[in-house]
Every structure is written in C-alpha cells, then in structure tokens.
Amino acid sequence: LNDTFDIKGQLINKLEITVYDRWGNVLYNTNDGTKGWNGTDVNGRELSPGFYTYKIEYTDTKERAYSKLGTVNLMR
C-alpha cells in the first residue's frame, strides 16, 4: 500500500521534496525526511488522479549535492 510519496535512503544529510502541478504551482514542499506527500495540495484538498512533477534536492553526509526531477502518478 502506497499512501504517501516519500524518499528513503541512507547517508542523506539534508533533503527537500517539492511537488508541482502541470502549471508549475507548488502543491507540496517539505524539508522533513520523515514526511511524505499524501496527494493533497497546500490547503489540504485532495487532488485529482494524474501525473505530478517532483523535484528532490539533497546532500549526503559528505555534503555532496544532488537534484532529481521526475513524475509521480497519483491514483485513488
């Protein structure tokens, strides 16, 4: 069961997850690696099923920076 979109990994020092709609509006943003996106917008409203863009920026324990872009498919 995948109720949230979250990131799991080892040796992650800092983490930021941002989820966008198709127009580039921020729907979700967190620096807390223990929290995942549950398919709602910043006001807590459930979003329609579909594809959403995410950006993940993180640093490892040696302070090397990484950035990943992709899409997540929200299904209800």
XYZ file of N, CA, C and O in Angstrom, residues 4-5 7-8 10 16 18 25 27 30-31 33 44 58 69 71:
64
model
N 1.651 7.350 0.721
C 2.430 8.574 0.593
C 3.570 8.380 -0.389
O 4.053 7.274 -0.602
N 3.984 9.496 -0.971
C 5.168 9.524 -1.821
C 6.274 10.095 -0.950
O 6.244 11.262 -0.558
N 10.697 9.608 0.382
C 12.053 9.237 -0.010
C 12.698 8.479 1.145
O 12.660 8.916 2.289
N 13.291 7.366 0.805
C 14.021 6.579 1.790
C 15.455 6.426 1.291
O 15.696 6.247 0.102
N 19.921 6.035 2.754
C 20.933 6.091 3.793
C 21.900 7.215 3.458
O 22.063 7.590 2.301
N 15.072 18.093 0.557
C 13.904 18.916 0.258
C 13.124 18.234 -0.860
O 13.686 17.887 -1.895
N 9.723 18.740 -3.308
C 8.708 19.666 -3.795
C 7.903 18.959 -4.871
O 8.471 18.311 -5.743
N 2.838 25.249 -10.233
C 2.473 25.703 -8.890
C 2.901 24.669 -7.858
O 2.729 23.465 -8.067
N 2.549 22.366 -4.907
C 1.474 21.689 -4.187
C 1.920 21.179 -2.837
O 1.123 21.042 -1.912
N 8.547 20.069 1.596
C 8.992 19.724 2.948
C 10.504 19.553 2.978
O 11.127 19.198 1.978
N 11.061 19.824 4.139
C 12.469 19.526 4.433
C 12.567 18.394 5.443
O 13.645 18.056 5.897
N 12.406 14.676 6.202
C 12.522 13.389 5.537
C 11.594 12.313 6.069
O 11.455 11.261 5.459
N -4.653 21.282 1.903
C -5.193 20.026 2.398
C -6.289 19.409 1.546
O -6.876 18.409 1.919
N 18.982 17.025 -2.329
C 19.520 16.501 -1.081
C 21.033 16.560 -1.089
O 21.663 16.700 -2.138
N 14.663 15.202 -10.793
C 13.349 15.584 -11.279
C 12.651 14.339 -11.797
O 13.284 13.446 -12.346
N 8.339 12.370 -12.323
C 6.885 12.448 -12.183
C 6.404 11.320 -11.274
O 7.023 10.266 -11.196
